[in-house]
Structures are given as C-alpha cells and as structure tokens.
mmCIF file of N, CA, C and O in Angstrom:
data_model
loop_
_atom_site.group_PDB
_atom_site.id
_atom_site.type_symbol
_atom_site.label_atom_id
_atom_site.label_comp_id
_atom_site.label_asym_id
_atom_site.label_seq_id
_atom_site.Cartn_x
_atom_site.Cartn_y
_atom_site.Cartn_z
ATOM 1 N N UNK A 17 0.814 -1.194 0.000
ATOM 2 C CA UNK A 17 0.000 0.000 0.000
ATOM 3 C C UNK A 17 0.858 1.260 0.000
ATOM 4 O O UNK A 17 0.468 2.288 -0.553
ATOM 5 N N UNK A 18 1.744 1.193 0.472
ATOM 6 C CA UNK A 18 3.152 2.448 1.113
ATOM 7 C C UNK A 18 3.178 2.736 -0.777
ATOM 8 O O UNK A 18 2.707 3.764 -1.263
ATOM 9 N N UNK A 19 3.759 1.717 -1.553
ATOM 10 C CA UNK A 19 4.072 2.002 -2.703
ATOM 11 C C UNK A 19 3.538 2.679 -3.778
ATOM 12 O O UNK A 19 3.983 3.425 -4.650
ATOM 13 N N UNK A 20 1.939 1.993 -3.337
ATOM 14 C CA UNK A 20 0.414 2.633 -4.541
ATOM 15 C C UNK A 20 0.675 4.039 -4.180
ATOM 16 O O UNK A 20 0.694 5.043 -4.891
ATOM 17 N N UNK A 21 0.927 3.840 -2.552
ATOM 18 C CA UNK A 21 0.355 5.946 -2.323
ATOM 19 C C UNK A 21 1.492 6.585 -2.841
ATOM 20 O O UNK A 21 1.096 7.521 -3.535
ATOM 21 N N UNK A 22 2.896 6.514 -2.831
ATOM 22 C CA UNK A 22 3.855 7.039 -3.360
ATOM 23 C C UNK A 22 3.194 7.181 -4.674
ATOM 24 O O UNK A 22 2.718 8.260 -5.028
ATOM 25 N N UNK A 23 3.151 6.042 -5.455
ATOM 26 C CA UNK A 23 2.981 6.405 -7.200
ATOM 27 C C UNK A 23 2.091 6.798 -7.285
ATOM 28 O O UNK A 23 1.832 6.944 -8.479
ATOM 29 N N UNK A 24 0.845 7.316 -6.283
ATOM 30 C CA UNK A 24 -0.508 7.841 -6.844
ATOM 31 C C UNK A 24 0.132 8.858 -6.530
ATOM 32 O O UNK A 24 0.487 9.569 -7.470
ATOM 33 N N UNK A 25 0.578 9.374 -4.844
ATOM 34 C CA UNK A 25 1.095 10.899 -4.417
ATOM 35 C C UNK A 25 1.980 12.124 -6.012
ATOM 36 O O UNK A 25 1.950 13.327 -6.272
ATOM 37 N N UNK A 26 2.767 10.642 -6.782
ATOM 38 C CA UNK A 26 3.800 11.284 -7.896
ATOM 39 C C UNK A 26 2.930 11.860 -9.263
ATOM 40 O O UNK A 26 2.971 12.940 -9.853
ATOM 41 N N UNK A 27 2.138 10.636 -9.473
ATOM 42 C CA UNK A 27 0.765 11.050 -10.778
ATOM 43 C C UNK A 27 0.356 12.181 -10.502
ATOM 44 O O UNK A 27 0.536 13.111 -11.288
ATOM 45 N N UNK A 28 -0.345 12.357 -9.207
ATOM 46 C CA UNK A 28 -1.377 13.354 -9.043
ATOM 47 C C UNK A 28 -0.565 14.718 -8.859
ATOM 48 O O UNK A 28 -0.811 15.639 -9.639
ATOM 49 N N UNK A 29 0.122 14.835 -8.143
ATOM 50 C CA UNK A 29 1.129 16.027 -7.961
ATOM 51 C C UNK A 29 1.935 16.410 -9.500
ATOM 52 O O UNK A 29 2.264 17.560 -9.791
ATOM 53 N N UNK A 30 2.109 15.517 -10.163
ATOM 54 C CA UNK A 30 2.223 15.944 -11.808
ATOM 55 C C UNK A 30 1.785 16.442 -12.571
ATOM 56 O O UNK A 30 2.183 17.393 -13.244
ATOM 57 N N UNK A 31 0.391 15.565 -12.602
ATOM 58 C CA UNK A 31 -0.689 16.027 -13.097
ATOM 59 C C UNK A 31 -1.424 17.542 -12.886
ATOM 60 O O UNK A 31 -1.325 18.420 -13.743
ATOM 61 N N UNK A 32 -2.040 17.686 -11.851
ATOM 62 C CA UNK A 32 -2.316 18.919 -10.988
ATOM 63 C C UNK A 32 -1.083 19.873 -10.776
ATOM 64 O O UNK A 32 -1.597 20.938 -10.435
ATOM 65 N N UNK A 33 -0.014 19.999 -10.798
ATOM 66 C CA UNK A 33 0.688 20.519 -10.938
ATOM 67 C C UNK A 33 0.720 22.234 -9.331
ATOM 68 O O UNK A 33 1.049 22.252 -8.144
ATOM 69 N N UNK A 34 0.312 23.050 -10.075
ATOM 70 C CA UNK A 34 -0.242 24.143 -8.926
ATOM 71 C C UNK A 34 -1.466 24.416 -8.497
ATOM 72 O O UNK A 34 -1.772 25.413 -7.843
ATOM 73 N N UNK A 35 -2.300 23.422 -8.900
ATOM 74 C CA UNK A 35 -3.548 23.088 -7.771
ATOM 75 C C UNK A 35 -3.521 21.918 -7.354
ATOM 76 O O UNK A 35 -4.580 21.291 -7.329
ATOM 77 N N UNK A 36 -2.380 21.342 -6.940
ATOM 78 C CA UNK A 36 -2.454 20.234 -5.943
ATOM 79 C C UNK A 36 -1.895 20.732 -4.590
ATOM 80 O O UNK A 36 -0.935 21.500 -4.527
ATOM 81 N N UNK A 37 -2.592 20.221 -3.446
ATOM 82 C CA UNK A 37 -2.135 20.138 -1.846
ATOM 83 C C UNK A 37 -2.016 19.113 -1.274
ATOM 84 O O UNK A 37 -2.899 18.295 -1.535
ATOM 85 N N UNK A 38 -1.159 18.762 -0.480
ATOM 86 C CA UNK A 38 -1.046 17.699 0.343
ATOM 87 C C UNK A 38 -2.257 17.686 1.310
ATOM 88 O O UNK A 38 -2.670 16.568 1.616
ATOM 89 N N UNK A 39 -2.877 18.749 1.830
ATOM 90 C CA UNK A 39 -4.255 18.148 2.561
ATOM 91 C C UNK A 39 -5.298 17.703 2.063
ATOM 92 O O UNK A 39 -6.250 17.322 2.745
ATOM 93 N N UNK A 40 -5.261 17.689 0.685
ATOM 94 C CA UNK A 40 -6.325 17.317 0.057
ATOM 95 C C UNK A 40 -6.224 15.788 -0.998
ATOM 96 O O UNK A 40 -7.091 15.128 -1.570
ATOM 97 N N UNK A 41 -4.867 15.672 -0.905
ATOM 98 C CA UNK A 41 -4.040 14.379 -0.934
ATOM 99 C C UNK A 41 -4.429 13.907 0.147
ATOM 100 O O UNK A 41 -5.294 13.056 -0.060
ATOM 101 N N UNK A 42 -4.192 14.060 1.276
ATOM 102 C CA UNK A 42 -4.620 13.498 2.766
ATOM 103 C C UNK A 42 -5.866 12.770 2.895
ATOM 104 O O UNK A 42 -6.097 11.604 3.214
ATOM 105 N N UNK A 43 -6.872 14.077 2.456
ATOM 106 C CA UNK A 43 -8.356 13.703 2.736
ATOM 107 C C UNK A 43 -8.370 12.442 1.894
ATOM 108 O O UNK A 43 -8.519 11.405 2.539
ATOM 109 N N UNK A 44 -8.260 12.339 0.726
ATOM 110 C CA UNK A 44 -8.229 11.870 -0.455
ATOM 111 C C UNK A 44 -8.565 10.172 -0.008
ATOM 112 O O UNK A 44 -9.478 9.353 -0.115
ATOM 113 N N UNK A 45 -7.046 10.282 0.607
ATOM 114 C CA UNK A 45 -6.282 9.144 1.186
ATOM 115 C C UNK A 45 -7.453 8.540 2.547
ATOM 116 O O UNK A 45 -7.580 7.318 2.637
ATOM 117 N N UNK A 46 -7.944 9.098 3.158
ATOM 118 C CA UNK A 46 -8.829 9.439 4.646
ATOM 119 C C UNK A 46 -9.828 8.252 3.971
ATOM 120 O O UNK A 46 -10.031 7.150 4.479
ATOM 121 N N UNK A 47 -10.570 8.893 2.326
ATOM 122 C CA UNK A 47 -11.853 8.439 2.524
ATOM 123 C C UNK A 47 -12.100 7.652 1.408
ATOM 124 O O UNK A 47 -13.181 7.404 0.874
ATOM 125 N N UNK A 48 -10.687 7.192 1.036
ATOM 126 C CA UNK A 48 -10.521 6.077 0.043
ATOM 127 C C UNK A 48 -10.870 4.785 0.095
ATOM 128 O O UNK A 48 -10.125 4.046 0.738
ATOM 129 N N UNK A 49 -12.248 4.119 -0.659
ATOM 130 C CA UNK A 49 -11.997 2.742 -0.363
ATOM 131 C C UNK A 49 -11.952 1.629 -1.302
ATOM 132 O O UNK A 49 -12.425 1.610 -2.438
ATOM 133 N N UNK A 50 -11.184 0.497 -0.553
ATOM 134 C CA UNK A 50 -10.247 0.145 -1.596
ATOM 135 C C UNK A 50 -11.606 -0.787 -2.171
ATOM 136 O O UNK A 50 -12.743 -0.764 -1.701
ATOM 137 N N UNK A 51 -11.064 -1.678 -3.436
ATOM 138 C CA UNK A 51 -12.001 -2.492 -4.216
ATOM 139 C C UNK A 51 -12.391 -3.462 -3.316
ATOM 140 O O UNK A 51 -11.530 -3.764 -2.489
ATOM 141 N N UNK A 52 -13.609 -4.121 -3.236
ATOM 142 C CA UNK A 52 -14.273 -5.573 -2.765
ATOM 143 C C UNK A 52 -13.445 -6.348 -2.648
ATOM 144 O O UNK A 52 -12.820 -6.478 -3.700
ATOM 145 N N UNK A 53 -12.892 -7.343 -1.379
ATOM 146 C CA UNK A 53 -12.390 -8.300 -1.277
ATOM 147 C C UNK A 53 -10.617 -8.266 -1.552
ATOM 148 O O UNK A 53 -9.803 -9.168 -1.750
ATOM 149 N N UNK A 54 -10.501 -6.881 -1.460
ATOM 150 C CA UNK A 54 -8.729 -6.409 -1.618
ATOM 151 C C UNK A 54 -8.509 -6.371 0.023
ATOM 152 O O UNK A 54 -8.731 -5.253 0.488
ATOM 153 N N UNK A 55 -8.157 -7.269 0.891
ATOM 154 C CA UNK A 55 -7.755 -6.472 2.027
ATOM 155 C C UNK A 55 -9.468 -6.413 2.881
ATOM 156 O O UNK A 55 -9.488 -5.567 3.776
ATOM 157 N N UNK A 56 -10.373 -6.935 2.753
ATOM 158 C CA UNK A 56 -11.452 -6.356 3.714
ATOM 159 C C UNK A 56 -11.454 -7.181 4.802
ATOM 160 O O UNK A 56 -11.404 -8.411 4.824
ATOM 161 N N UNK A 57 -11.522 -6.338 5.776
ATOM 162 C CA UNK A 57 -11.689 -6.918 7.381
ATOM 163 C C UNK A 57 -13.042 -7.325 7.742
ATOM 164 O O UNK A 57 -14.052 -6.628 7.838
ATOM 165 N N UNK A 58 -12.920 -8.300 7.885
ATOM 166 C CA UNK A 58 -14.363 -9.173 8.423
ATOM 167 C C UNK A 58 -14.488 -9.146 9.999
ATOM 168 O O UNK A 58 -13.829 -9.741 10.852
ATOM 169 N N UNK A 59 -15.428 -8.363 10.097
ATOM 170 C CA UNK A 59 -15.976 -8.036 11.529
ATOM 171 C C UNK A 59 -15.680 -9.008 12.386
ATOM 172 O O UNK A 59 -16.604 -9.796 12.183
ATOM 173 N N UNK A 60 -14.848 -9.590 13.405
ATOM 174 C CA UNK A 60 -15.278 -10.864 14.418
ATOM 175 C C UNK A 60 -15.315 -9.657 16.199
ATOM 176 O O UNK A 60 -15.313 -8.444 16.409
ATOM 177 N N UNK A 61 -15.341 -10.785 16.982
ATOM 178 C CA UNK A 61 -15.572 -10.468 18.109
ATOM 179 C C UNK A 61 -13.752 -10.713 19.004
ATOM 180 O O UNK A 61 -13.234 -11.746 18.579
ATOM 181 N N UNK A 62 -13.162 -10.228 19.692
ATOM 182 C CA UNK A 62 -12.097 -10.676 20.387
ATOM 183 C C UNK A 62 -11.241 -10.139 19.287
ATOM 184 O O UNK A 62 -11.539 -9.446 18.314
ATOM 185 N N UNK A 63 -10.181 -10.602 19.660
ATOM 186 C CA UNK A 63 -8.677 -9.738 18.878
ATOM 187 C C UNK A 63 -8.310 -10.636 18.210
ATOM 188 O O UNK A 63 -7.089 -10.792 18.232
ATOM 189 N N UNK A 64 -9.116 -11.622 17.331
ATOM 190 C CA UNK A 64 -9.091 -12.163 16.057
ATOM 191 C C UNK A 64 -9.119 -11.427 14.922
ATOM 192 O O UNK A 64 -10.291 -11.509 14.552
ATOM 193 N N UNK A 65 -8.562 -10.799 14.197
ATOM 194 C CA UNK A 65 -9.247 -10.545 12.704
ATOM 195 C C UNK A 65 -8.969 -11.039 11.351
ATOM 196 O O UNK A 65 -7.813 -11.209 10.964
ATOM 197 N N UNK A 66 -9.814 -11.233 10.752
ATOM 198 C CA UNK A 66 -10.183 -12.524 9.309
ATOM 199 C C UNK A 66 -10.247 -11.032 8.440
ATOM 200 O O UNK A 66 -11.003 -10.117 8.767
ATOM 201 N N UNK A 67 -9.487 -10.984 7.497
ATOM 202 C CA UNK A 67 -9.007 -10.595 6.305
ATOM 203 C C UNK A 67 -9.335 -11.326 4.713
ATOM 204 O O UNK A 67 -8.639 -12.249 4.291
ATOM 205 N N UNK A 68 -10.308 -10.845 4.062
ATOM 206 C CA UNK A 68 -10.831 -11.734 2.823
ATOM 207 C C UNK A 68 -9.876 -11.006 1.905
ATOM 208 O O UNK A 68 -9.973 -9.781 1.826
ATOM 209 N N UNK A 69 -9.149 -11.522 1.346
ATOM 210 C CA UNK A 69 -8.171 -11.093 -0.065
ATOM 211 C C UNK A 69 -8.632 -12.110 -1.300
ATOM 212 O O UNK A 69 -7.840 -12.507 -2.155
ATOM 213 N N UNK A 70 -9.453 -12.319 -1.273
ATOM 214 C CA UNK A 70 -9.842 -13.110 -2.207
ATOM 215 C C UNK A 70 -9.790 -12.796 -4.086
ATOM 216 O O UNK A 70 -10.111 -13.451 -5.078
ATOM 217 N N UNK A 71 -9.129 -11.265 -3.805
ATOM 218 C CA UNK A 71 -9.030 -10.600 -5.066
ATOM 219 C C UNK A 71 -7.943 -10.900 -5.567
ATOM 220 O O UNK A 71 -7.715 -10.780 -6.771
ATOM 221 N N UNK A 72 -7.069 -11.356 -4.674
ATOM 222 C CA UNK A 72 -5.827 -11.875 -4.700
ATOM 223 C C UNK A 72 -5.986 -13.113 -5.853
ATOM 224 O O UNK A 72 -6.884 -13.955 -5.847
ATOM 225 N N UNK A 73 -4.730 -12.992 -6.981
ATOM 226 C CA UNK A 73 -5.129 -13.314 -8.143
ATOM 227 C C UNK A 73 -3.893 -14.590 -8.337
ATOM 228 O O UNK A 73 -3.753 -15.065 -9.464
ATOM 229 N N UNK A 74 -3.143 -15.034 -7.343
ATOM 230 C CA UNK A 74 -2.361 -16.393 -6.967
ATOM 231 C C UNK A 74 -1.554 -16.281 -6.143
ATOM 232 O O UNK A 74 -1.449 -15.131 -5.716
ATOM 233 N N UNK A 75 -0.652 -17.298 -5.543
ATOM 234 C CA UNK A 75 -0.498 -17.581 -4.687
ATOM 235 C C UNK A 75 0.547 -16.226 -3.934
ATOM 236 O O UNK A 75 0.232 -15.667 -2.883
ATOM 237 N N UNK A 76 1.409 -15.998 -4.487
ATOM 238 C CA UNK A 76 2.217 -14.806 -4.546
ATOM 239 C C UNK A 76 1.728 -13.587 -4.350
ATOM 240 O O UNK A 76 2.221 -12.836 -3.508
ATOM 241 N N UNK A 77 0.762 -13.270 -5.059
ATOM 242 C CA UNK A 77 -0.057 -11.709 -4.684
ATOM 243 C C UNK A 77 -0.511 -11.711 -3.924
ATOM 244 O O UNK A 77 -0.826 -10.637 -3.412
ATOM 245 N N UNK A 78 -0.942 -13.256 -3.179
ATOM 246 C CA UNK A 78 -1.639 -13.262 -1.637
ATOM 247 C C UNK A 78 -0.647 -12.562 -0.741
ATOM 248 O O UNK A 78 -0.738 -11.444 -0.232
ATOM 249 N N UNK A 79 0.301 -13.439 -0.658
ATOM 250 C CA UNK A 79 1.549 -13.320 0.334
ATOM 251 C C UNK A 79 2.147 -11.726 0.203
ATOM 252 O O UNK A 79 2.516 -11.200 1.253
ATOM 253 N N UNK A 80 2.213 -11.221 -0.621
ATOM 254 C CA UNK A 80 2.728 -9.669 -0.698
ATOM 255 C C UNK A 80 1.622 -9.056 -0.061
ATOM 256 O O UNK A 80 2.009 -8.322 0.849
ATOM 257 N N UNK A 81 0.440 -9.079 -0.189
ATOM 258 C CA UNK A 81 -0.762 -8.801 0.528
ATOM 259 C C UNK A 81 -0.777 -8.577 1.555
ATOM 260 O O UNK A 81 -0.408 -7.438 1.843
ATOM 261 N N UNK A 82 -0.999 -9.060 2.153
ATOM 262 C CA UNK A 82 -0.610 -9.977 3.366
ATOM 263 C C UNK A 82 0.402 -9.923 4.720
ATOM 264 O O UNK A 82 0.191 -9.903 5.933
ATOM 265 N N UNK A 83 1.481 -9.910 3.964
ATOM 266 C CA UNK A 83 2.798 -9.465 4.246
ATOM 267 C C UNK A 83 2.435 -8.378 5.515
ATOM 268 O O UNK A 83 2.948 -8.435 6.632
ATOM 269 N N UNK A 84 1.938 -7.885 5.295
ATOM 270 C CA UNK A 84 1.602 -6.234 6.534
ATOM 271 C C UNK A 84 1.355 -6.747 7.274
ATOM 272 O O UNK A 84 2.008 -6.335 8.232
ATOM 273 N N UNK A 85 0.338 -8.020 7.729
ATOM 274 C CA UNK A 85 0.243 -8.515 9.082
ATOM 275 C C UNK A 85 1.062 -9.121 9.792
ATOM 276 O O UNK A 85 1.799 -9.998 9.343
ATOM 277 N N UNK A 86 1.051 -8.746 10.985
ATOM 278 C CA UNK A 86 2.077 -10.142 12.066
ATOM 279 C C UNK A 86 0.900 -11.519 12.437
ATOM 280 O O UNK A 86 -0.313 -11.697 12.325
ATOM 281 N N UNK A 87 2.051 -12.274 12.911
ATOM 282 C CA UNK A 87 0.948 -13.793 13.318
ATOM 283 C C UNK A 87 -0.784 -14.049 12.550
ATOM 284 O O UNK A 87 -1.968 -14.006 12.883
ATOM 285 N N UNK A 88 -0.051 -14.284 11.522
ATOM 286 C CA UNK A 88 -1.060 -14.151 10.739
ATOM 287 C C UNK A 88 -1.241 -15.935 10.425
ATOM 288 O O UNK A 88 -0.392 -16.827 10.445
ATOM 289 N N UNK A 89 -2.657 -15.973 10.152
ATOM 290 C CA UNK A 89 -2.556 -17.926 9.489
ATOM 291 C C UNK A 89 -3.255 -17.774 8.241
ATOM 292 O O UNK A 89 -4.183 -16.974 8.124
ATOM 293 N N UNK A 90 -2.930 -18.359 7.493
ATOM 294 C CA UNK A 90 -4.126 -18.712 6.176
ATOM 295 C C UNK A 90 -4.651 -19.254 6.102
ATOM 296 O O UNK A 90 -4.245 -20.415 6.061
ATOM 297 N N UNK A 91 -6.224 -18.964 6.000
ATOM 298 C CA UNK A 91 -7.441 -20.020 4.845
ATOM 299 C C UNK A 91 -7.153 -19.634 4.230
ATOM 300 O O UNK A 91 -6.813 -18.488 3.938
ATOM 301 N N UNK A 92 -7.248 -21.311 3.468
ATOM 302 C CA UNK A 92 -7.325 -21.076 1.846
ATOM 303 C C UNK A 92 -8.418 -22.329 1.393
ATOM 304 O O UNK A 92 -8.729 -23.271 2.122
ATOM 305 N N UNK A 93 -8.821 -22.135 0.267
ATOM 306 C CA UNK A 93 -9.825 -23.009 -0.220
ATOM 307 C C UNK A 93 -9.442 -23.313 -1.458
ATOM 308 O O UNK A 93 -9.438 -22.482 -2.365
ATOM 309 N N UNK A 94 -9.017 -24.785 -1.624
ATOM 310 C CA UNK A 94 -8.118 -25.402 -3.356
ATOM 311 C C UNK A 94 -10.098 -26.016 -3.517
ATOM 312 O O UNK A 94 -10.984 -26.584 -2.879
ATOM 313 N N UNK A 95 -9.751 -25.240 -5.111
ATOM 314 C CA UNK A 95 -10.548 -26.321 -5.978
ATOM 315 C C UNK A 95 -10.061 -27.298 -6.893
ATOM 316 O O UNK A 95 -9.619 -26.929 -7.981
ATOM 317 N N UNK A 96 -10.090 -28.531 -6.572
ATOM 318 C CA UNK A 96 -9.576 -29.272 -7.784
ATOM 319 C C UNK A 96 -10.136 -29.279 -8.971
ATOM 320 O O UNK A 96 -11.345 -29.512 -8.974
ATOM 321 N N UNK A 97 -9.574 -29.076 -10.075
ATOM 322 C CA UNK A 97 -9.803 -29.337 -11.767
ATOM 323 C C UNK A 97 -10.149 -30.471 -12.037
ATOM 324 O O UNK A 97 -10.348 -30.794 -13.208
#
C-alpha cells in the first residue's frame, strides 16, 4: 500500500501541478476505499481478525498482501480441476 500511495502521491502532484495540496491528498487518502475483497476486514468479536483477499489473483499476490500482518494464518480453499 506504502508504494500505490507514493505512485498515486507522484501522478497526481504531476498532473495537478499548482492546484495540488497535500491536505487534500490526505483527505483523499482518509476516505478512500479500496475495491471488494482487496484487504477487507471481516468483523469478528475478540482480537481475532479474518481478512478476505480473495481478489488476490495467486499464490504470490496473496503473500505480498498480506505481508503487513504479524501472526497471521491462512485459509485457503483449493478447488480441484
């Protein structure tokens, strides 16, 4: 995520040029939400939390995903062919 906001922070500040602000980069950032199933936190109870990445497109893009959490476990669900 650190990386997207850098290369969005570089586009947009290019782009916009002298009507861009960093507080409005900020807000931007505040009330951004990301696509369905990228990263969504599934409500539980106790200091469990279940993370659906299911957008996650193999095994590798999971794990970079991912990566941000500590003590983390995976579900996963194989369909066989």
């Amino acid at each position: 995520n650190a990386q997207n906001i850098g290369a969005s922070y570089g586009v947009v500040r290019t782009i916009l040029k002298q009507s861009f602000s960093i507080p409005s980069f900020l807000e931007g950032l505040e009330t951004f939400q990301s696509l369905p199933h990228r990263q969504e936190i599934i409500p539980v109870s106790g200091d469990i939390v279940f993370v659906n990445d299911s957008k996650a497109t193999n095994m590798d893009a999971a794990e970079k995903s991912l990566k941000v959490f500590t003590k983390i476990h995976w579900i996963l669900v194989w369909e066989a062919k």
